[in-house]
mmCIF file of C-alpha atoms in Angstrom:
data_model
loop_
_atom_site.group_PDB
_atom_site.id
_atom_site.type_symbol
_atom_site.label_atom_id
_atom_site.label_comp_id
_atom_site.label_asym_id
_atom_site.label_seq_id
_atom_site.Cartn_x
_atom_site.Cartn_y
_atom_site.Cartn_z
ATOM 1 C CA MET W 1 -5.152 114.830 271.056
ATOM 2 C CA SER W 2 -2.933 111.771 271.511
ATOM 3 C CA THR W 3 -1.660 110.076 268.382
ATOM 4 C CA HIS W 4 -0.198 107.118 270.275
ATOM 5 C CA GLN W 5 -1.046 103.817 268.564
ATOM 6 C CA PRO W 6 -1.926 100.872 270.829
ATOM 7 C CA ALA W 7 0.706 98.161 271.087
ATOM 8 C CA GLY W 8 -1.390 95.291 269.715
ATOM 9 C CA ARG W 9 -0.998 94.363 266.059
ATOM 10 C CA LEU W 10 -2.846 92.078 263.675
ATOM 11 C CA VAL W 11 -1.789 90.626 260.360
ATOM 12 C CA CYS W 12 -3.802 88.064 258.412
ATOM 13 C CA VAL W 13 -1.715 86.010 256.022
ATOM 14 C CA GLY W 14 -2.487 83.505 253.288
ATOM 15 C CA ILE W 15 -0.435 80.322 253.037
ATOM 16 C CA GLY W 16 -1.819 79.243 249.667
ATOM 17 C CA MET W 17 -3.675 76.080 248.764
ATOM 18 C CA THR W 18 -0.925 73.437 248.690
ATOM 19 C CA LEU W 19 0.762 72.618 251.992
ATOM 20 C CA GLY W 20 4.247 74.111 252.247
ATOM 21 C CA SER W 21 4.475 74.978 248.550
ATOM 22 C CA HIS W 22 2.709 78.328 248.364
ATOM 23 C CA ILE W 23 3.752 80.213 251.493
ATOM 24 C CA SER W 24 5.726 83.406 250.876
ATOM 25 C CA PRO W 25 8.825 84.399 252.880
ATOM 26 C CA LEU W 26 6.967 87.420 254.256
ATOM 27 C CA ALA W 27 3.998 85.332 255.426
ATOM 28 C CA ARG W 28 6.391 82.908 257.119
ATOM 29 C CA SER W 29 8.165 85.760 258.919
ATOM 30 C CA TYR W 30 4.867 87.130 260.242
ATOM 31 C CA ILE W 31 4.008 83.691 261.621
ATOM 32 C CA GLU W 32 7.392 83.204 263.249
ATOM 33 C CA GLN W 33 7.513 86.677 264.814
ATOM 34 C CA ALA W 34 3.958 86.701 266.210
ATOM 35 C CA ASP W 35 3.142 86.325 269.898
ATOM 36 C CA VAL W 36 0.150 84.134 269.065
ATOM 37 C CA VAL W 37 -1.019 82.480 265.849
ATOM 38 C CA PHE W 38 -4.639 81.656 264.998
ATOM 39 C CA ALA W 39 -5.115 79.025 262.301
ATOM 40 C CA GLY W 40 -8.098 78.911 259.950
ATOM 41 C CA VAL W 41 -6.713 76.248 257.636
ATOM 42 C CA SER W 42 -7.945 73.235 255.703
ATOM 43 C CA ASP W 43 -7.102 70.391 258.105
ATOM 44 C CA GLY W 44 -5.135 69.200 261.133
ATOM 45 C CA LEU W 45 -2.092 68.325 259.047
ATOM 46 C CA VAL W 46 -1.666 71.990 258.110
ATOM 47 C CA GLU W 47 -2.056 72.982 261.768
ATOM 48 C CA ARG W 48 0.722 70.591 262.770
ATOM 49 C CA TRP W 49 2.908 72.050 260.031
ATOM 50 C CA LEU W 50 2.292 75.543 261.466
ATOM 51 C CA GLN W 51 3.250 74.312 264.938
ATOM 52 C CA ARG W 52 6.743 73.647 263.608
ATOM 53 C CA MET W 53 7.018 77.403 262.969
ATOM 54 C CA HIS W 54 5.391 78.652 266.180
ATOM 55 C CA ALA W 55 4.794 77.287 269.666
ATOM 56 C CA ASP W 56 1.399 78.939 270.218
ATOM 57 C CA VAL W 57 -0.894 77.983 267.325
ATOM 58 C CA ARG W 58 -4.600 78.108 268.183
ATOM 59 C CA SER W 59 -7.018 76.368 265.851
ATOM 60 C CA LEU W 60 -10.166 78.201 264.770
ATOM 61 C CA GLN W 61 -11.825 74.942 263.680
ATOM 62 C CA PRO W 62 -13.481 74.166 267.062
ATOM 63 C CA TYR W 63 -15.783 77.154 266.574
ATOM 64 C CA TYR W 64 -17.589 75.255 263.812
ATOM 65 C CA ALA W 65 -20.490 72.977 264.775
ATOM 66 C CA HIS W 66 -23.282 71.250 262.881
ATOM 67 C CA GLY W 67 -26.515 73.223 263.109
ATOM 68 C CA LYS W 68 -24.662 76.365 264.229
ATOM 69 C CA SER W 69 -24.834 79.477 262.101
ATOM 70 C CA ARG W 70 -21.544 80.043 260.300
ATOM 71 C CA MET W 71 -21.946 83.774 260.871
ATOM 72 C CA ARG W 72 -21.977 83.180 264.618
ATOM 73 C CA THR W 73 -18.871 81.027 264.190
ATOM 74 C CA TYR W 74 -17.123 83.735 262.188
ATOM 75 C CA ARG W 75 -17.878 86.417 264.776
ATOM 76 C CA GLN W 76 -16.461 84.227 267.530
ATOM 77 C CA MET W 77 -13.275 83.763 265.506
ATOM 78 C CA VAL W 78 -12.927 87.527 265.101
ATOM 79 C CA ASP W 79 -13.516 88.047 268.821
ATOM 80 C CA ALA W 80 -10.877 85.451 269.731
ATOM 81 C CA MET W 81 -8.214 87.240 267.690
ATOM 82 C CA LEU W 82 -9.147 90.720 268.867
ATOM 83 C CA VAL W 83 -8.965 89.708 272.540
ATOM 84 C CA GLU W 84 -5.259 89.078 272.026
ATOM 85 C CA VAL W 85 -4.754 92.241 269.954
ATOM 86 C CA ARG W 86 -6.363 94.318 272.715
ATOM 87 C CA ALA W 87 -4.044 92.674 275.208
ATOM 88 C CA GLY W 88 -1.143 94.274 273.317
ATOM 89 C CA ARG W 89 0.068 91.157 271.538
ATOM 90 C CA ARG W 90 1.295 90.639 267.978
ATOM 91 C CA VAL W 91 -1.365 88.405 266.445
ATOM 92 C CA CYS W 92 -1.097 86.506 263.184
ATOM 93 C CA GLY W 93 -4.209 84.999 261.624
ATOM 94 C CA VAL W 94 -3.253 82.257 259.182
ATOM 95 C CA PHE W 95 -5.743 81.248 256.498
ATOM 96 C CA TYR W 96 -5.453 78.791 253.638
ATOM 97 C CA GLY W 97 -5.480 80.207 250.143
ATOM 98 C CA HIS W 98 -5.793 83.995 250.049
ATOM 99 C CA PRO W 99 -7.050 85.566 253.319
ATOM 100 C CA GLY W 100 -9.176 88.052 251.402
ATOM 101 C CA VAL W 101 -10.942 85.609 249.075
ATOM 102 C CA PHE W 102 -14.155 83.998 250.381
ATOM 103 C CA ALA W 103 -12.963 84.756 253.897
ATOM 104 C CA TRP W 104 -15.197 86.998 256.026
ATOM 105 C CA VAL W 105 -13.159 86.641 259.206
ATOM 106 C CA PRO W 106 -9.873 88.276 258.094
ATOM 107 C CA HIS W 107 -11.644 91.253 256.521
ATOM 108 C CA LYS W 108 -13.813 91.843 259.592
ATOM 109 C CA ALA W 109 -10.982 91.358 262.082
ATOM 110 C CA ILE W 110 -8.777 93.863 260.236
ATOM 111 C CA GLU W 111 -11.656 96.320 259.938
ATOM 112 C CA MET W 112 -12.418 96.156 263.668
ATOM 113 C CA ALA W 113 -8.771 96.327 264.719
ATOM 114 C CA ARG W 114 -8.203 99.425 262.617
ATOM 115 C CA SER W 115 -11.378 101.065 263.926
ATOM 116 C CA GLU W 116 -9.977 100.668 267.445
ATOM 117 C CA GLY W 117 -6.653 102.228 266.476
ATOM 118 C CA TYR W 118 -4.546 99.096 266.099
ATOM 119 C CA HIS W 119 -2.180 98.422 263.236
ATOM 120 C CA ALA W 120 -3.690 95.715 261.029
ATOM 121 C CA ARG W 121 -2.937 94.481 257.525
ATOM 122 C CA MET W 122 -3.417 91.592 255.114
ATOM 123 C CA GLU W 123 -0.688 89.611 253.361
ATOM 124 C CA PRO W 124 -1.994 87.904 250.180
ATOM 125 C CA GLY W 125 -1.606 84.262 249.287
ATOM 126 C CA ILE W 126 -2.151 81.941 246.334
ATOM 127 C CA SER W 127 -5.905 81.356 246.068
ATOM 128 C CA ALA W 128 -8.025 78.581 244.620
ATOM 129 C CA GLU W 129 -8.693 80.938 241.708
ATOM 130 C CA ASP W 130 -4.975 81.098 240.919
ATOM 131 C CA CYS W 131 -4.749 77.302 241.013
ATOM 132 C CA LEU W 132 -7.835 76.956 238.817
ATOM 133 C CA TYR W 133 -6.311 79.105 236.071
ATOM 134 C CA ALA W 134 -3.158 76.976 236.108
ATOM 135 C CA ASP W 135 -4.815 73.552 236.382
ATOM 136 C CA LEU W 136 -7.529 74.168 233.780
ATOM 137 C CA GLY W 137 -5.352 76.203 231.428
ATOM 138 C CA ILE W 138 -7.601 79.261 231.516
ATOM 139 C CA ASP W 139 -6.324 82.714 230.614
ATOM 140 C CA PRO W 140 -8.992 85.188 231.815
ATOM 141 C CA GLY W 141 -7.657 87.739 229.352
ATOM 142 C CA THR W 142 -8.666 85.655 226.331
ATOM 143 C CA CYS W 143 -12.434 86.053 226.505
ATOM 144 C CA GLY W 144 -13.089 87.214 230.053
ATOM 145 C CA CYS W 145 -13.951 85.378 233.244
ATOM 146 C CA GLN W 146 -16.899 86.041 235.548
ATOM 147 C CA HIS W 147 -17.078 84.808 239.132
ATOM 148 C CA PHE W 148 -20.117 84.310 241.346
ATOM 149 C CA GLU W 149 -20.791 82.575 244.625
ATOM 150 C CA ALA W 150 -23.275 79.851 243.644
ATOM 151 C CA SER W 151 -26.012 80.726 246.131
ATOM 152 C CA GLN W 152 -25.718 84.415 245.282
ATOM 153 C CA LEU W 153 -26.318 83.568 241.642
ATOM 154 C CA LEU W 154 -29.566 81.830 242.615
ATOM 155 C CA ILE W 155 -30.897 84.340 245.108
ATOM 156 C CA TYR W 156 -30.234 87.499 243.131
ATOM 157 C CA ARG W 157 -30.846 88.466 239.523
ATOM 158 C CA ARG W 158 -27.357 88.450 238.014
ATOM 159 C CA ARG W 159 -26.430 88.849 234.365
ATOM 160 C CA ILE W 160 -24.391 86.023 232.867
ATOM 161 C CA ASP W 161 -22.311 86.557 229.740
ATOM 162 C CA PRO W 162 -22.141 83.124 228.027
ATOM 163 C CA SER W 163 -19.297 84.312 225.786
ATOM 164 C CA ALA W 164 -16.958 84.356 228.817
ATOM 165 C CA TRP W 165 -15.900 81.687 231.311
ATOM 166 C CA LEU W 166 -18.262 81.336 234.275
ATOM 167 C CA ILE W 167 -16.788 80.293 237.639
ATOM 168 C CA LEU W 168 -19.193 79.337 240.450
ATOM 169 C CA TRP W 169 -17.703 79.093 243.928
ATOM 170 C CA GLN W 170 -18.990 76.962 246.823
ATOM 171 C CA ALA W 171 -21.147 74.987 244.415
ATOM 172 C CA GLY W 172 -21.864 72.305 247.013
ATOM 173 C CA LEU W 173 -23.697 74.938 249.075
ATOM 174 C CA ALA W 174 -25.819 76.223 246.189
ATOM 175 C CA GLY W 175 -29.167 77.449 247.475
ATOM 176 C CA ASP W 176 -28.322 77.399 251.187
ATOM 177 C CA ARG W 177 -29.730 80.430 252.990
ATOM 178 C CA SER W 178 -29.480 79.103 256.544
ATOM 179 C CA LEU W 179 -25.674 79.435 256.893
ATOM 180 C CA LYS W 180 -25.911 76.266 258.986
ATOM 181 C CA ARG W 181 -25.372 73.550 256.386
ATOM 182 C CA PHE W 182 -22.144 72.317 254.873
ATOM 183 C CA SER W 183 -23.776 70.998 251.687
ATOM 184 C CA THR W 184 -27.089 70.967 249.820
ATOM 185 C CA GLY W 185 -28.513 68.150 247.751
ATOM 186 C CA ALA W 186 -29.569 67.286 244.240
ATOM 187 C CA ALA W 187 -32.849 69.220 244.431
ATOM 188 C CA TYR W 188 -30.943 72.442 245.123
ATOM 189 C CA ARG W 189 -28.500 71.751 242.307
ATOM 190 C CA GLN W 190 -31.457 71.233 239.983
ATOM 191 C CA VAL W 191 -32.508 74.804 240.754
ATOM 192 C CA LEU W 192 -28.977 75.885 239.832
ATOM 193 C CA VAL W 193 -29.243 73.933 236.565
ATOM 194 C CA ASP W 194 -32.580 75.608 235.774
ATOM 195 C CA VAL W 195 -31.008 79.045 236.263
ATOM 196 C CA LEU W 196 -27.965 78.202 234.144
ATOM 197 C CA ALA W 197 -30.158 76.684 231.429
ATOM 198 C CA ARG W 198 -31.382 80.183 230.655
ATOM 199 C CA ASP W 199 -27.977 80.824 229.060
ATOM 200 C CA TYR W 200 -26.472 77.379 228.384
ATOM 201 C CA PRO W 201 -27.693 74.224 226.624
ATOM 202 C CA LEU W 202 -28.216 71.254 228.947
ATOM 203 C CA GLU W 203 -25.515 69.259 227.160
ATOM 204 C CA HIS W 204 -22.935 72.005 227.717
ATOM 205 C CA GLU W 205 -19.783 70.908 229.543
ATOM 206 C CA VAL W 206 -19.331 71.735 233.235
ATOM 207 C CA ILE W 207 -16.028 71.137 235.046
ATOM 208 C CA VAL W 208 -16.052 70.255 238.747
ATOM 209 C CA TYR W 209 -12.793 71.568 240.212
ATOM 210 C CA GLN W 210 -10.989 71.448 243.541
ATOM 211 C CA ALA W 211 -7.388 72.552 244.054
ATOM 212 C CA ALA W 212 -4.838 70.135 245.462
ATOM 213 C CA THR W 213 -3.977 70.755 249.129
ATOM 214 C CA LEU W 214 -1.017 68.367 249.454
ATOM 215 C CA PRO W 215 2.145 68.375 247.309
ATOM 216 C CA ILE W 216 1.601 64.702 246.453
ATOM 217 C CA GLY W 217 -2.078 65.228 245.672
ATOM 218 C CA GLN W 218 -3.825 66.005 242.409
ATOM 219 C CA PRO W 219 -6.552 68.573 241.754
ATOM 220 C CA ARG W 220 -10.078 67.330 241.208
ATOM 221 C CA ILE W 221 -10.988 67.908 237.564
ATOM 222 C CA GLU W 222 -14.176 66.109 236.565
ATOM 223 C CA ARG W 223 -16.075 66.902 233.396
ATOM 224 C CA THR W 224 -19.814 66.434 233.172
ATOM 225 C CA THR W 225 -22.802 68.115 231.538
ATOM 226 C CA LEU W 226 -25.148 70.710 232.897
ATOM 227 C CA ARG W 227 -27.979 68.161 232.691
ATOM 228 C CA ALA W 228 -26.076 65.654 234.861
ATOM 229 C CA LEU W 229 -24.968 68.202 237.474
ATOM 230 C CA PRO W 230 -27.685 67.410 240.082
ATOM 231 C CA GLY W 231 -26.279 63.876 240.413
ATOM 232 C CA ALA W 232 -22.675 65.012 240.929
ATOM 233 C CA GLU W 233 -20.973 64.772 244.327
ATOM 234 C CA LEU W 234 -20.211 68.333 245.405
ATOM 235 C CA GLY W 235 -18.819 69.694 248.659
ATOM 236 C CA MET W 236 -18.042 73.157 250.052
ATOM 237 C CA ALA W 237 -14.602 73.227 248.427
ATOM 238 C CA ASP W 238 -15.809 72.312 244.924
ATOM 239 C CA THR W 239 -15.976 74.927 242.202
ATOM 240 C CA LEU W 240 -17.770 74.803 238.861
ATOM 241 C CA ALA W 241 -16.040 76.106 235.745
ATOM 242 C CA ILE W 242 -18.234 76.559 232.682
ATOM 243 C CA ARG W 243 -16.520 77.303 229.388
ATOM 244 C CA PRO W 244 -18.005 79.875 226.982
ATOM 245 C CA ALA W 245 -21.063 78.682 225.084
ATOM 246 C CA GLN W 246 -20.846 81.231 222.274
ATOM 247 C CA SER W 247 -18.406 83.578 220.581
ATOM 248 C CA MET W 248 -18.012 87.211 221.533
ATOM 249 C CA GLU W 249 -20.320 89.410 219.455
ATOM 250 C CA PRO W 250 -18.666 92.385 217.720
ATOM 251 C CA ASP W 251 -20.101 95.829 218.523
ATOM 252 C CA GLU W 252 -19.996 97.390 215.081
ATOM 253 C CA GLU W 253 -21.106 100.828 216.286
ATOM 254 C CA ILE W 254 -18.249 101.118 218.768
ATOM 255 C CA ARG W 255 -15.776 99.678 216.262
ATOM 256 C CA ALA W 256 -16.769 102.409 213.797
ATOM 257 C CA ARG W 257 -16.294 105.124 216.440
ATOM 258 C CA LEU W 258 -12.856 103.798 217.319
ATOM 259 C CA ALA W 259 -11.892 103.601 213.637
ATOM 260 C CA ALA W 260 -12.890 107.262 213.225
ATOM 261 C CA LEU W 261 -10.743 108.223 216.206
ATOM 262 C CA ASP W 262 -7.808 106.237 214.824
ATOM 263 C CA ALA W 263 -8.139 108.039 211.476
ATOM 264 C CA VAL W 264 -7.962 111.452 213.175
ATOM 265 C CA SER W 265 -5.072 110.577 215.504
ATOM 266 C CA GLU W 266 -2.852 108.845 212.925
ATOM 267 C CA PRO W 267 0.117 111.002 211.900
ATOM 268 C CA ALA W 268 0.122 112.192 208.307
ATOM 269 C CA ALA W 269 2.301 110.254 205.903
ATOM 270 C CA THR W 270 5.510 111.994 204.888
#
């Protein structure tokens, strides 16, 4: 049986959230050494910046269209990259933020390339989550941090721990099941409020957050209440951060078991 690996290669890299500030040396080298670069980035300015590193940068943005299923769009993006991989070329897929975070295309493209015997890997980048921790001053190790995609929280029965931070991604799309819209309205956000009100008081603070994408820009940090959330302006890139509503509750039974173990394992005094 032949163990020869096909010549085509695929690497999906993340260039971070802020233009030019977050790219790693390794990600830059993959871009510069590729035969063709596909760009799934935040805007045309970032694409033009990439064109200074490589002569053949192909935007993935034209695959989007109003009324078109995003899943169909994503599959077309994967197909476009794999055509070049199968042709024996070194392909670099460039994605803003982290290519493995809320990004179906890089995961699927790598999975398919590997299944066909091609070398494929992912190079991480600074994600919106990383920026959120820095901009909002959150340490997830203090009391924990739970993350949900907003629509997933609505559609499925998920357990929320109100003693930890709650981060809801793609809040502007909350409730969308069509995969064709780029935002939902106040009525959908009211459903989100009703779900969250099971665990949080309506006057509890909610932070609307969006990471800065330009070095001269500032992150969006707007504080409101859960009650007022339906009237907030939210887009696909907006995230909701909800601080803990109660203290962590001690588990006295487990504490007692651990204390008993400590007593047995402590060395005898000399």
